[in-house]
Short mmCIF file of C-alpha atoms in Angstrom, two decimals:
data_model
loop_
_atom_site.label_atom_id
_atom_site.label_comp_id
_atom_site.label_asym_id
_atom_site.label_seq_id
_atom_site.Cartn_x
_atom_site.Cartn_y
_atom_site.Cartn_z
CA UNK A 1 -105.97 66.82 -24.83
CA UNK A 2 -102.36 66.41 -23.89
CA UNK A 3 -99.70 67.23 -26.57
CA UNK A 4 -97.07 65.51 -27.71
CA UNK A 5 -93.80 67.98 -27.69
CA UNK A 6 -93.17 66.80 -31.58
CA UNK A 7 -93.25 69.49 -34.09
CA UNK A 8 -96.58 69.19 -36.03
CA UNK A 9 -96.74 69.39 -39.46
CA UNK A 10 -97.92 72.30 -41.59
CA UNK A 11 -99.75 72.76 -44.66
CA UNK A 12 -97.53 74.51 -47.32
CA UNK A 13 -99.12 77.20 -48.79
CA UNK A 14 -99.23 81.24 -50.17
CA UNK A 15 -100.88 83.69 -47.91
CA UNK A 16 -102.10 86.93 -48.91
CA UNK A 17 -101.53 89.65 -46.22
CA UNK A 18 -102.09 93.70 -46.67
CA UNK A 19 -99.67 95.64 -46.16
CA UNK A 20 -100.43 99.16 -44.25
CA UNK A 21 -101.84 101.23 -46.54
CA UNK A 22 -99.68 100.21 -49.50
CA UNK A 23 -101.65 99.82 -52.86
CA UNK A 24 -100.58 96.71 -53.44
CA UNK A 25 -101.16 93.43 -51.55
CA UNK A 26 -97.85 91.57 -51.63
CA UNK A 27 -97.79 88.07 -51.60
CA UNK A 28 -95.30 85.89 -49.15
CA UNK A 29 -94.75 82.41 -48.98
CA UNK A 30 -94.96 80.70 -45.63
CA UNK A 31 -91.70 77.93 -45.38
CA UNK A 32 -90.49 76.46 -42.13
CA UNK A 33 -93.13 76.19 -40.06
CA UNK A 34 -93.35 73.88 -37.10
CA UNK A 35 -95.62 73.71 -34.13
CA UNK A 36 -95.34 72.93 -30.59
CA UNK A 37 -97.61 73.04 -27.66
CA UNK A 38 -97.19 76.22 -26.16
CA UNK A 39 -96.72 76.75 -21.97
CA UNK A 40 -98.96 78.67 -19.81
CA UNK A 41 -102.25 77.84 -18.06
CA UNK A 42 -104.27 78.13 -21.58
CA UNK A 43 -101.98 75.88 -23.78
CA UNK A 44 -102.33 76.04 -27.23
CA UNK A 45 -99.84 76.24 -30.19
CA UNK A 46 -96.57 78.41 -30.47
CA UNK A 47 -95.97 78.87 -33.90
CA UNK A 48 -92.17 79.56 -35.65
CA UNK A 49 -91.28 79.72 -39.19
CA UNK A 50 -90.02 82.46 -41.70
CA UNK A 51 -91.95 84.57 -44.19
CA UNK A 52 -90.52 85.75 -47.52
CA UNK A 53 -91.55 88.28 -50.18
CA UNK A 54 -89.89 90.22 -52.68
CA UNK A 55 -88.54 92.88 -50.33
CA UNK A 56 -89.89 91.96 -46.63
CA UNK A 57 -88.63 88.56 -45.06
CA UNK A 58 -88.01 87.85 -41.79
CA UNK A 59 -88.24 85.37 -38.70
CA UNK A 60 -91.38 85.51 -37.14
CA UNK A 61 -93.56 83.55 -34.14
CA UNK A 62 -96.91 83.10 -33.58
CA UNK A 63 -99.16 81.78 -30.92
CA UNK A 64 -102.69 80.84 -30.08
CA UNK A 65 -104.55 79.52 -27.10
CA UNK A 66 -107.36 77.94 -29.46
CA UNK A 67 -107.80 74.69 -28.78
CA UNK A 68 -105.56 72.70 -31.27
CA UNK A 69 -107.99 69.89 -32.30
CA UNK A 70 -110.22 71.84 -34.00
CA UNK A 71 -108.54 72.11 -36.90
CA UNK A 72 -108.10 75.18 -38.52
CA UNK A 73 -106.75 77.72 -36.34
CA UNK A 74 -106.54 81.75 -35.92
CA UNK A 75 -102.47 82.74 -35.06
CA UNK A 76 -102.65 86.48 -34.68
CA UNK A 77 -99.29 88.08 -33.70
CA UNK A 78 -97.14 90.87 -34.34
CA UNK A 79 -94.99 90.28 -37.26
CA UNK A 80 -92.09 92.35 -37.86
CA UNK A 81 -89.25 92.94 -39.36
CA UNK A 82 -87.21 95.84 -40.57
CA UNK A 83 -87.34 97.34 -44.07
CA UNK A 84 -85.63 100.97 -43.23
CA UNK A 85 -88.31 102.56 -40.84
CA UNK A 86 -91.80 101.21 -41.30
CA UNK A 87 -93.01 98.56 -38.93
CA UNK A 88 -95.82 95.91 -40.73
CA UNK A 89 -98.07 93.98 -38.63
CA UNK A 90 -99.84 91.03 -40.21
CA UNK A 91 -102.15 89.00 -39.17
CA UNK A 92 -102.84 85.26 -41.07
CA UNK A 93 -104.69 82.07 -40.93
CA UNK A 94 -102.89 78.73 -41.06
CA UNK A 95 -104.81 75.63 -41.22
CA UNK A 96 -102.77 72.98 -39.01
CA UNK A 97 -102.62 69.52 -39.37
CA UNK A 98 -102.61 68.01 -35.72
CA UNK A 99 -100.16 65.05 -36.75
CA UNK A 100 -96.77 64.13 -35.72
CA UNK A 101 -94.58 64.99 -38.15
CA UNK A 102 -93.33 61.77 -38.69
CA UNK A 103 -95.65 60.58 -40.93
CA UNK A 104 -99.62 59.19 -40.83
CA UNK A 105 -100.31 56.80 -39.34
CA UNK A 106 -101.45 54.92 -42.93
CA UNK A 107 -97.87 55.54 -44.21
CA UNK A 108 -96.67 53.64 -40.78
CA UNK A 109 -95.22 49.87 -41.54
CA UNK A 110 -94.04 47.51 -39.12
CA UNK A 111 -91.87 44.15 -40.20
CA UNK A 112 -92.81 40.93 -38.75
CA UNK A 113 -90.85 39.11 -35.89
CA UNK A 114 -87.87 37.15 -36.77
CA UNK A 115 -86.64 33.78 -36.44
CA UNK A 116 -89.70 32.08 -34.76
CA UNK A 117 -89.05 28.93 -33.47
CA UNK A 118 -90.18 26.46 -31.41
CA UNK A 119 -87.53 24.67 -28.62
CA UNK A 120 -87.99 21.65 -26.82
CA UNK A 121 -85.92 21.78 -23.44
CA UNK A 122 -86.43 18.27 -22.70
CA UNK A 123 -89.57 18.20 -20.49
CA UNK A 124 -92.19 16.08 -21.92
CA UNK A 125 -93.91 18.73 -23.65
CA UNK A 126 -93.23 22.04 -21.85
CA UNK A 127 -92.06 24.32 -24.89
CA UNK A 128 -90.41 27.62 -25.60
CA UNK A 129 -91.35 29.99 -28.06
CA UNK A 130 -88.75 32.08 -28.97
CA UNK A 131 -88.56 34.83 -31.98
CA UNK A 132 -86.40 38.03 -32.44
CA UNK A 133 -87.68 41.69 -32.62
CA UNK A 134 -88.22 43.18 -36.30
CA UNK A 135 -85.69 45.15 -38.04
CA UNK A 136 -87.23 48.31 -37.95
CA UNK A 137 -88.00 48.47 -33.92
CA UNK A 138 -85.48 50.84 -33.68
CA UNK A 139 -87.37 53.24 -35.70
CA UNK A 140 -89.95 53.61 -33.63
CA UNK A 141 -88.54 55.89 -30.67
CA UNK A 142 -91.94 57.36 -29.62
CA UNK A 143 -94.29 54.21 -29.94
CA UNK A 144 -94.08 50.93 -28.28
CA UNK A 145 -93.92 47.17 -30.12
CA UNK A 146 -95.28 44.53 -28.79
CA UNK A 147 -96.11 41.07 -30.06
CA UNK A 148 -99.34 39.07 -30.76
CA UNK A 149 -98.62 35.67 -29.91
CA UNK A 150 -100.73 32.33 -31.16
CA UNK A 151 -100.03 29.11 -30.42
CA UNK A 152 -102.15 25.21 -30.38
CA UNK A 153 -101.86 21.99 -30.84
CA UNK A 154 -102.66 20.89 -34.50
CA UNK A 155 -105.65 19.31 -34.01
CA UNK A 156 -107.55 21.70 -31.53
CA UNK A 157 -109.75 24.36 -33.01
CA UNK A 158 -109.15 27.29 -30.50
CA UNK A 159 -106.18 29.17 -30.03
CA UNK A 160 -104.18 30.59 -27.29
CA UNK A 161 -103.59 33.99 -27.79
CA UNK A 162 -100.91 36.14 -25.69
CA UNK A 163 -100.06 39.95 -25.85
CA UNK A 164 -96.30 40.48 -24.45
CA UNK A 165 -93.21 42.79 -24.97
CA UNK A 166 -90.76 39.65 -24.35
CA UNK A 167 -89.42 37.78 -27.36
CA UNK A 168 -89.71 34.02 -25.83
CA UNK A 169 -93.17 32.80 -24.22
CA UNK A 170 -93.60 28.87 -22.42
CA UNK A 171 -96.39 26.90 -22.09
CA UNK A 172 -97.67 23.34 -22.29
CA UNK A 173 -98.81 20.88 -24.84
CA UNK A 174 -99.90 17.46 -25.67
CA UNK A 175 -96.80 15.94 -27.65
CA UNK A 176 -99.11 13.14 -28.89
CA UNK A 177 -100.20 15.76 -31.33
CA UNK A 178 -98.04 18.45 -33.50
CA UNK A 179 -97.73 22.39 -32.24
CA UNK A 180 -98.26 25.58 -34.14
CA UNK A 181 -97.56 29.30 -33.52
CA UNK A 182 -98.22 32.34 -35.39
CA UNK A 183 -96.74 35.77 -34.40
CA UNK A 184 -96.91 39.62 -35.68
CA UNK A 185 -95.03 42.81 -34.54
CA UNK A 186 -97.92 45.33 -32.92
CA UNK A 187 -96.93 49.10 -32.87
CA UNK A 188 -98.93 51.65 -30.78
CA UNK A 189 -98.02 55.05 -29.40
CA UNK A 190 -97.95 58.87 -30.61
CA UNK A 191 -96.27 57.73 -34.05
CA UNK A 192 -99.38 55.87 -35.22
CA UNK A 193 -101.58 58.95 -33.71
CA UNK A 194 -103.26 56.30 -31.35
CA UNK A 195 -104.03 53.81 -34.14
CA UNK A 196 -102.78 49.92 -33.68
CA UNK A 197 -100.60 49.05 -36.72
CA UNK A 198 -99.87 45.15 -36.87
CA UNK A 199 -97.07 43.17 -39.29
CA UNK A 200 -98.06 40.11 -41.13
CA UNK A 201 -98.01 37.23 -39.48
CA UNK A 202 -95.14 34.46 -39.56
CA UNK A 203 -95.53 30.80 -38.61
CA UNK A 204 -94.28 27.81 -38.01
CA UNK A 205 -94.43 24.48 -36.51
CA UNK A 206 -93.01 21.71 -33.93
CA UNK A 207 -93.63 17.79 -34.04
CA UNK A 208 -91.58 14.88 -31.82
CA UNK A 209 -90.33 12.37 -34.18
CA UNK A 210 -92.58 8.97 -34.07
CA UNK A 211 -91.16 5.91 -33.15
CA UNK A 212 -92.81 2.59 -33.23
CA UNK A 213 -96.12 1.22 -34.27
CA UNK A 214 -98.75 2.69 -32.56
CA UNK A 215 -100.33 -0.32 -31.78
CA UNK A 216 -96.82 -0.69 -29.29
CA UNK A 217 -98.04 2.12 -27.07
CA UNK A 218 -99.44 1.57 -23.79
CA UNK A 219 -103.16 1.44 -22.90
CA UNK A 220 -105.53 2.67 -20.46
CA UNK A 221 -103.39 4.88 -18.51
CA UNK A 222 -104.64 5.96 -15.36
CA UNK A 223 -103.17 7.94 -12.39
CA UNK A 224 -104.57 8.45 -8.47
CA UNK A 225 -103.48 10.66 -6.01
CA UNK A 226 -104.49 8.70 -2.84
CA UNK A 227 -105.46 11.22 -0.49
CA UNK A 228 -103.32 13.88 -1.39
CA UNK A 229 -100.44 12.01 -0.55
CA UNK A 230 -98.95 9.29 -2.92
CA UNK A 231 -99.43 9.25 -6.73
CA UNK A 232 -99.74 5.83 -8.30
CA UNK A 233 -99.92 5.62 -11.96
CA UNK A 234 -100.88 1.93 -13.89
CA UNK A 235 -100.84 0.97 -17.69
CA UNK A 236 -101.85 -1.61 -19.99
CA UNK A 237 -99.04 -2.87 -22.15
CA UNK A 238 -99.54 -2.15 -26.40
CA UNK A 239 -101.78 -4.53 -28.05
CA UNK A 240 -98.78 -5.54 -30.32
CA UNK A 241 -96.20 -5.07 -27.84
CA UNK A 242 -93.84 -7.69 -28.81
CA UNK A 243 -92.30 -10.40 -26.72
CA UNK A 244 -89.89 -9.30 -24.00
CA UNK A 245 -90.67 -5.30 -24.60
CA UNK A 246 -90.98 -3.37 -21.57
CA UNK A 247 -92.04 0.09 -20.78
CA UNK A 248 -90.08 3.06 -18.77
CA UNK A 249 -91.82 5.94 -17.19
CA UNK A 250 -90.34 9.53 -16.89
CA UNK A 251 -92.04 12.54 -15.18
CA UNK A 252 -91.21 16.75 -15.07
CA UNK A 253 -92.49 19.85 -13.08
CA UNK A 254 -92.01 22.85 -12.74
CA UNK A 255 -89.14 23.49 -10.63
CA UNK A 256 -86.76 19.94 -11.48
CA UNK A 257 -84.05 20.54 -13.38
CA UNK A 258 -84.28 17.66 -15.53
CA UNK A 259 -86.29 15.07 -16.10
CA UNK A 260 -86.31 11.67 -14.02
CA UNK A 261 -87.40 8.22 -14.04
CA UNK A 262 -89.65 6.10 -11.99
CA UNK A 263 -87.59 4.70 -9.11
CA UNK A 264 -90.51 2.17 -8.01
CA UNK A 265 -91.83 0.70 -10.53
CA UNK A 266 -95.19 -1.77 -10.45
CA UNK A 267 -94.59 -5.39 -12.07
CA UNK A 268 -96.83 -8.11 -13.73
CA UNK A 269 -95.03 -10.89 -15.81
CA UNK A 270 -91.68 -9.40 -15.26
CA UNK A 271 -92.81 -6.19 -17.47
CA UNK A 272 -93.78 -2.85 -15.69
CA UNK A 273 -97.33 -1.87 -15.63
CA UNK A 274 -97.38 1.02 -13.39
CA UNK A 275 -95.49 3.25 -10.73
CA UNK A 276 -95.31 4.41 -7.20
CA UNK A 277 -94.40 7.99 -7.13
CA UNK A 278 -92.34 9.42 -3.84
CA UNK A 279 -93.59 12.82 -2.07
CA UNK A 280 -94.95 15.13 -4.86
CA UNK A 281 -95.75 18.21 -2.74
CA UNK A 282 -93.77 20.30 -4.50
CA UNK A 283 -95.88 19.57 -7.89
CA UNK A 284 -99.19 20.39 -6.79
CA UNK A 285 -101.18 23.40 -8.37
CA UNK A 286 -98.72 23.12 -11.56
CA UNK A 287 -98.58 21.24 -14.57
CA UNK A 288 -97.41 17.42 -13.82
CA UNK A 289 -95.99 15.87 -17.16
CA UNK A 290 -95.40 11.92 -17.98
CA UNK A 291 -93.74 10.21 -20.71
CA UNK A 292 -94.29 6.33 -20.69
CA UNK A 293 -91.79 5.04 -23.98
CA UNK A 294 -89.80 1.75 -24.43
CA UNK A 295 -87.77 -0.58 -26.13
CA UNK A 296 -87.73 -4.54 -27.31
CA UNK A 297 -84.68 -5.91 -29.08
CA UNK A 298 -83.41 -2.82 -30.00
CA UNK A 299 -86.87 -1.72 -31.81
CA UNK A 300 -88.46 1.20 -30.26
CA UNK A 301 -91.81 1.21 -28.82
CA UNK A 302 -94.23 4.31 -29.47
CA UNK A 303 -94.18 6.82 -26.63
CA UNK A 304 -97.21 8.56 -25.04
CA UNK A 305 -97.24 11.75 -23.15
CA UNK A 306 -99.07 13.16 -20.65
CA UNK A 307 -100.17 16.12 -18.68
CA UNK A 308 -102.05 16.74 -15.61
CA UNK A 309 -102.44 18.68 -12.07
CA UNK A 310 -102.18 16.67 -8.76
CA UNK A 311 -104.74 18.16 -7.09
CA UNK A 312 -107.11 17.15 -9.95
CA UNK A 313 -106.37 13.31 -9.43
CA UNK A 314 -107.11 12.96 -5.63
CA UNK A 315 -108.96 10.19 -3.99
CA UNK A 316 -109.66 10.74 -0.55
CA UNK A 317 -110.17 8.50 2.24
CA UNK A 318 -113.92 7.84 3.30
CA UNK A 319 -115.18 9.73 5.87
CA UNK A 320 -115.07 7.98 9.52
CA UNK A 321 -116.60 8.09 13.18
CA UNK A 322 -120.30 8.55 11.78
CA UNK A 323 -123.00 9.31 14.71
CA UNK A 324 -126.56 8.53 13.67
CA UNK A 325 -129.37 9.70 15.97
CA UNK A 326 -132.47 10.49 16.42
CA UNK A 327 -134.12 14.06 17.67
CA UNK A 328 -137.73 14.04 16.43
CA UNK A 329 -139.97 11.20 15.22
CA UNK A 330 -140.01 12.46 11.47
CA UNK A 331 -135.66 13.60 11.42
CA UNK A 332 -132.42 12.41 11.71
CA UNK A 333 -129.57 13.84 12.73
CA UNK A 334 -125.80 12.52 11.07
CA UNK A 335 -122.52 13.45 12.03
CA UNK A 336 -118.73 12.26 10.61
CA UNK A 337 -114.96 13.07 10.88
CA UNK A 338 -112.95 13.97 7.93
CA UNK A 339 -110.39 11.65 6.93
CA UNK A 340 -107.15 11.80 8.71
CA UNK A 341 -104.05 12.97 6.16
CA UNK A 342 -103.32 16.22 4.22
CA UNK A 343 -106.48 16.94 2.49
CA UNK A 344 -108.20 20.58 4.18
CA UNK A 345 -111.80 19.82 5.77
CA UNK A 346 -112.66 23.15 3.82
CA UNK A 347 -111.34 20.97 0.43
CA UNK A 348 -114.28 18.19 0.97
CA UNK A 349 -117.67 17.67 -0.17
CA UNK A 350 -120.05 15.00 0.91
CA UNK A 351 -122.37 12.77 -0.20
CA UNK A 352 -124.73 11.28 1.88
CA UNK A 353 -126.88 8.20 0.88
CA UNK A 354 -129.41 6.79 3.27
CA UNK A 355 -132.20 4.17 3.02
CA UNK A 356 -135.31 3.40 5.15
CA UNK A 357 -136.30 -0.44 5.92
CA UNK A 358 -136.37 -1.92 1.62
CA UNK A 359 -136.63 1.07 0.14
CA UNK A 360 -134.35 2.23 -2.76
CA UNK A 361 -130.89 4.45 -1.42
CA UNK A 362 -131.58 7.94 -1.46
CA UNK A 363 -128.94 10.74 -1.99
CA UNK A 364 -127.68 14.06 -0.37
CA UNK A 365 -124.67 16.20 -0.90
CA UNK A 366 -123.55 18.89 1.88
CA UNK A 367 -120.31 20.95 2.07
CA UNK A 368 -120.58 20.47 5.99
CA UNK A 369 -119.93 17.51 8.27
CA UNK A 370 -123.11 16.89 9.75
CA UNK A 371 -126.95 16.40 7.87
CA UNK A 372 -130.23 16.37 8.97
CA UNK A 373 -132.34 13.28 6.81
CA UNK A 374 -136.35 12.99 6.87
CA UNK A 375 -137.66 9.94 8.54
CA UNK A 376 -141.22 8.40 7.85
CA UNK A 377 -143.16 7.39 11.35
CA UNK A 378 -143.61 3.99 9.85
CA UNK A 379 -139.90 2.93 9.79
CA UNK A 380 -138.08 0.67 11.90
CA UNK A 381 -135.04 0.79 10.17
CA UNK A 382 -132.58 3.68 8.74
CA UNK A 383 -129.21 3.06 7.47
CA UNK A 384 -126.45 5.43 5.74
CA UNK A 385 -123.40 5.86 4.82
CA UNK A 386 -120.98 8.88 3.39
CA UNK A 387 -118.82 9.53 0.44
CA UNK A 388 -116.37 12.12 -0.15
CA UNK A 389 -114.36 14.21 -2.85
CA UNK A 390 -112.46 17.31 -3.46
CA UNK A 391 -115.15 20.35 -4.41
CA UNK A 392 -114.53 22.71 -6.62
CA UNK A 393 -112.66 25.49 -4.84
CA UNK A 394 -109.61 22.85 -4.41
CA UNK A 395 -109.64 21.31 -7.77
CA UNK A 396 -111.75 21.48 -10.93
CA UNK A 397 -111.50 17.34 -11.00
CA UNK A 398 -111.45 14.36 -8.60
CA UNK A 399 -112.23 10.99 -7.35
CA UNK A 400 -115.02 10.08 -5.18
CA UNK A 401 -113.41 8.13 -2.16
CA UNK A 402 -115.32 4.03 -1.19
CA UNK A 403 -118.25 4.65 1.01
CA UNK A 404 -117.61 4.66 4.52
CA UNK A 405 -118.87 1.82 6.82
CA UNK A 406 -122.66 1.80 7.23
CA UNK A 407 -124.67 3.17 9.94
CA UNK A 408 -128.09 1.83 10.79
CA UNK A 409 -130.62 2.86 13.43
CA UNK A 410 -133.40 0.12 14.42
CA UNK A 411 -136.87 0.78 16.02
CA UNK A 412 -137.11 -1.48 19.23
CA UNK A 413 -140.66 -2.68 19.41
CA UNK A 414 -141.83 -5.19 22.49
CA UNK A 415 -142.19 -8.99 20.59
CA UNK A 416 -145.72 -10.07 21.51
CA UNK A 417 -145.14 -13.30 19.63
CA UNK A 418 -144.73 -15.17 22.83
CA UNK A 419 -148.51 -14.57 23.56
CA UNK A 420 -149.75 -16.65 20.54
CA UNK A 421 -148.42 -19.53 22.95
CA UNK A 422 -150.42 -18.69 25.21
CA UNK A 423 -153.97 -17.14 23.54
CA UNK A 424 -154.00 -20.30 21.40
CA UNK A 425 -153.66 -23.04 23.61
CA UNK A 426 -156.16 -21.30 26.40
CA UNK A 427 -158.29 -20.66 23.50
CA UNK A 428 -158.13 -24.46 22.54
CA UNK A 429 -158.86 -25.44 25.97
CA UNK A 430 -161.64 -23.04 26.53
CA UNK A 431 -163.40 -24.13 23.35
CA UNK A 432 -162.96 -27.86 24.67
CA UNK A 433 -164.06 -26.90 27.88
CA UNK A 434 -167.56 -25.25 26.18
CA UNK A 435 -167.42 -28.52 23.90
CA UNK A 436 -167.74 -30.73 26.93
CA UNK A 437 -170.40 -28.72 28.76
CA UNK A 438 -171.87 -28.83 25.61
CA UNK A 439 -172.12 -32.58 25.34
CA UNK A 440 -172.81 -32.89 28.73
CA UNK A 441 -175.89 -31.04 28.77
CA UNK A 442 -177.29 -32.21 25.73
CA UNK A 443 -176.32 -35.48 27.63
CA UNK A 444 -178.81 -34.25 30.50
CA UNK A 445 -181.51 -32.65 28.80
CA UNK A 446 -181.94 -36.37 26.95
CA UNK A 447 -181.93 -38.19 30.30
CA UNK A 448 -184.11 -35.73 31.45
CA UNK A 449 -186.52 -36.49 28.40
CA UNK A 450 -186.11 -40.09 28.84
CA UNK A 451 -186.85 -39.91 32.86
CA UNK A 452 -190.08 -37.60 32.05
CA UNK A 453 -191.71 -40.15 29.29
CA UNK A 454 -191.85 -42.92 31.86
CA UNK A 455 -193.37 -41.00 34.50
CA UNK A 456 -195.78 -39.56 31.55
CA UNK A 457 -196.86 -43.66 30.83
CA UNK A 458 -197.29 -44.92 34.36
CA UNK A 459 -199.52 -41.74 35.27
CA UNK A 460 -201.36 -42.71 31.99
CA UNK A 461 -201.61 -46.33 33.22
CA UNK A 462 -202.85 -45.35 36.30
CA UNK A 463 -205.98 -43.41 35.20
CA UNK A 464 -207.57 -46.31 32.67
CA UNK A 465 -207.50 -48.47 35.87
#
């Protein structure tokens, strides 16, 4: 247990000590003590106060290597001092209280922070907190203060909660919606004997003005980051926009000095529904922040604000050069290209949909660029076709790109249909052919009949003669 090189503070109290062989036991009082660790390989407490009595006083010192955090503690020493010629040693128990002698730490008070405020610098809802240090910090020399930050927007449940030394903390939020914070003064160290003593807390609170009827705002904002390379935002104009109103569009990262408006705006009816954004490589990966407000006739229109990450709003291209073949009778085998641009292969997933002959589409998702599908023997035709998107290591949000052209693979079977004009008319002349022979010898067998009666009659004839 390390030490701190304070003096600890000491019970006040009267010890009774003998004296030699003296009849009497006087009694001294024990003033002025103070404790501090003691050097050597053992530690421990050295002891120094004075003792007083009606005849013996002194200066003394004690020391002790028993470990100081058990409480009460033996100091045995040689205590002298110098009544004419005798010598007294005393020995004497002090119980120690192992705090700094400041004070305990329930006694310890810290003030709140001062002068909490909330600043707007001017970029569409990036906002410093700022606050001043208590009036007793400089009380403290031997503990540390820190501050216990809170801050949210009005109407969210959770708050944001930050530990820091500093006295000014940025973050940001949705302007649509008021802004709170709440802050205390935390002290720790070897004045509070290890415990955390915390101030009461001060607030206070930050809204933008509102302007206009919010029926003038826009509508159905939406932004795409077309293959991680140009941002294109579009809006609906306010349901009761009046006549003639028209909307501007300013935008602020980290890292502009200011804030700036749209240089390329998107028209419809002479009124600006959108806008083109130049090369925002410099915003990725950091918070992206738009304010769409306006004006008609002098009467303001109500502003909307919004926040986002780049990298969240991509839409890649579709996946190209797909190579459909075939390696077994019951698989397929698919291969593609990324799209061409900025976007990392390792950034992509897939997904794969694929159909056989008038089936229903069936899907697939991969993180590579090739797939093996399952083909039934009865087939004769297999198409598919590939989507992708940004996964999840690249961006926590996305767009899934259009579907690539579609790839089909056809069964090539020999057409026997021209044999049906064959079989059936040889099949209609062989059954005419049998008809004929048919008739013809029926045909004979009757002559044949008719031929034998005669001869049957005449022989007949013959023999009554």
């Amino acid at each position: 247990m390390a030490l701190s090189q304070q003096p600890y503070a000491f019970r006040k109290q009267n010890i009774s000590v003998p004296v030699g062989n003296c009849s009497k036991t006087p009694e001294f009082e024990v003033s002025g003590l103070r404790a501090v660790p003691a050097g050597g390989a053992q530690g421990g407490l050295l002891v120094e106060g004075c003792a007083t009595s009606g005849l013996h006083s002194g200066q003394f010192s004690l020391s002790t290597h028993v470990p100081p955090e058990r409480g009460l503690v033996l100091l045995s020493e040689a205590m002298s001092w110098k009544p004419r010629c005798l010598k007294w040693v005393y020995s004497a128990f002090f119980f120690v209280t192992l705090r700094p002698s400041d004070a305990s730490s329930s006694q310890i008070t810290v003030d709140p922070p001062q002068n909490l405020k909330i600043v707007d610098p001017g970029f569409l809802g990036h906002l410093n907190v700022q606050w001043q240090p208590p009036l007793t910090s400089g009380n403290f020399q031997h503990c540390t203060v820190q501050y216990e930050l809170r801050y949210r927007n009005i109407d969210s449940e959770d708050w944001e909660i930050i530990i820091t030394k500093k006295l000014s903390y940025e973050d940001g939020f949705d302007l649509n919606q008021g802004v709170e914070a709440k802050i205390r003064s935390l002290l720790s160290g070897p004045c509070t004997n290890g415990s955390d003593v915390h101030s009461k807390w001060i607030q206070t609170t930050f809204w933008i003005p509102l302007q206009g009827e919010p029926e003038t705002e826009i509508r159905e904002m939406q932004c795409t980051y077309h293959n991680w390379k140009s941002l294109h935002c579009t809006w609906k104009p306010g349901e009761k926009s009046p006549e003639g109103a028209n909307y501007n569009l300013y935008y602020w990262y980290e890292g502009l000095e200011h804030a700036l408006q749209c240089a390329d705006y998107v028209e419809s009816n002479g009124r600006h529904v959108g806008c083109r954004f130049p090369n925002l490589e410099l915003a990725e990966y950091r918070d992206f922040n738009i304010c769409v407000n306006g004006s008609s006739s002098g009467l303001p229109l109500r502003a909307s604000y919004f926040t986002f990450q780049l990298q969240n709003l991509v839409k890649p291209h579709p996946p190209e050069q797909l190579n459909l073949t075939q390696r077994k009778p019951e698989e397929l085998h698919l291969e593609w290209k990324p799209p061409e641009g900025p976007i990392p292969p390792q950034c992509l997933a897939y997904e794969v949909q694929f159909q056989e002959d008038d089936a229903s589409w069936t899907s697939r998702s991969t993180e590579r660029e090739m797939i093996t599908l399952p083909k039934s023997n009865g087939s004769r035709r297999f198409c598919v076709w590939v989507r992708d998107k940004v996964n999840i290591y690249c961006a926590s949000e996305g767009f899934w790109s259009e579907w690539s052209s579609q790839q089909c693979l056809e069964e090539h079977r020999e057409d026997d249909s021209w044999l049906l004009f064959v079989i059936i008319p040889v099949t209609l002349i062989m059954l005419k052919a049998i008809l004929l022979a048919l008739l013809f010898i029926q045909k004979q067998r009757a002559c044949l009949k008719q031929v034998l009666g005669k001869k049957e009659v005449h022989f007949y004839q013959e023999a009554i003669c």
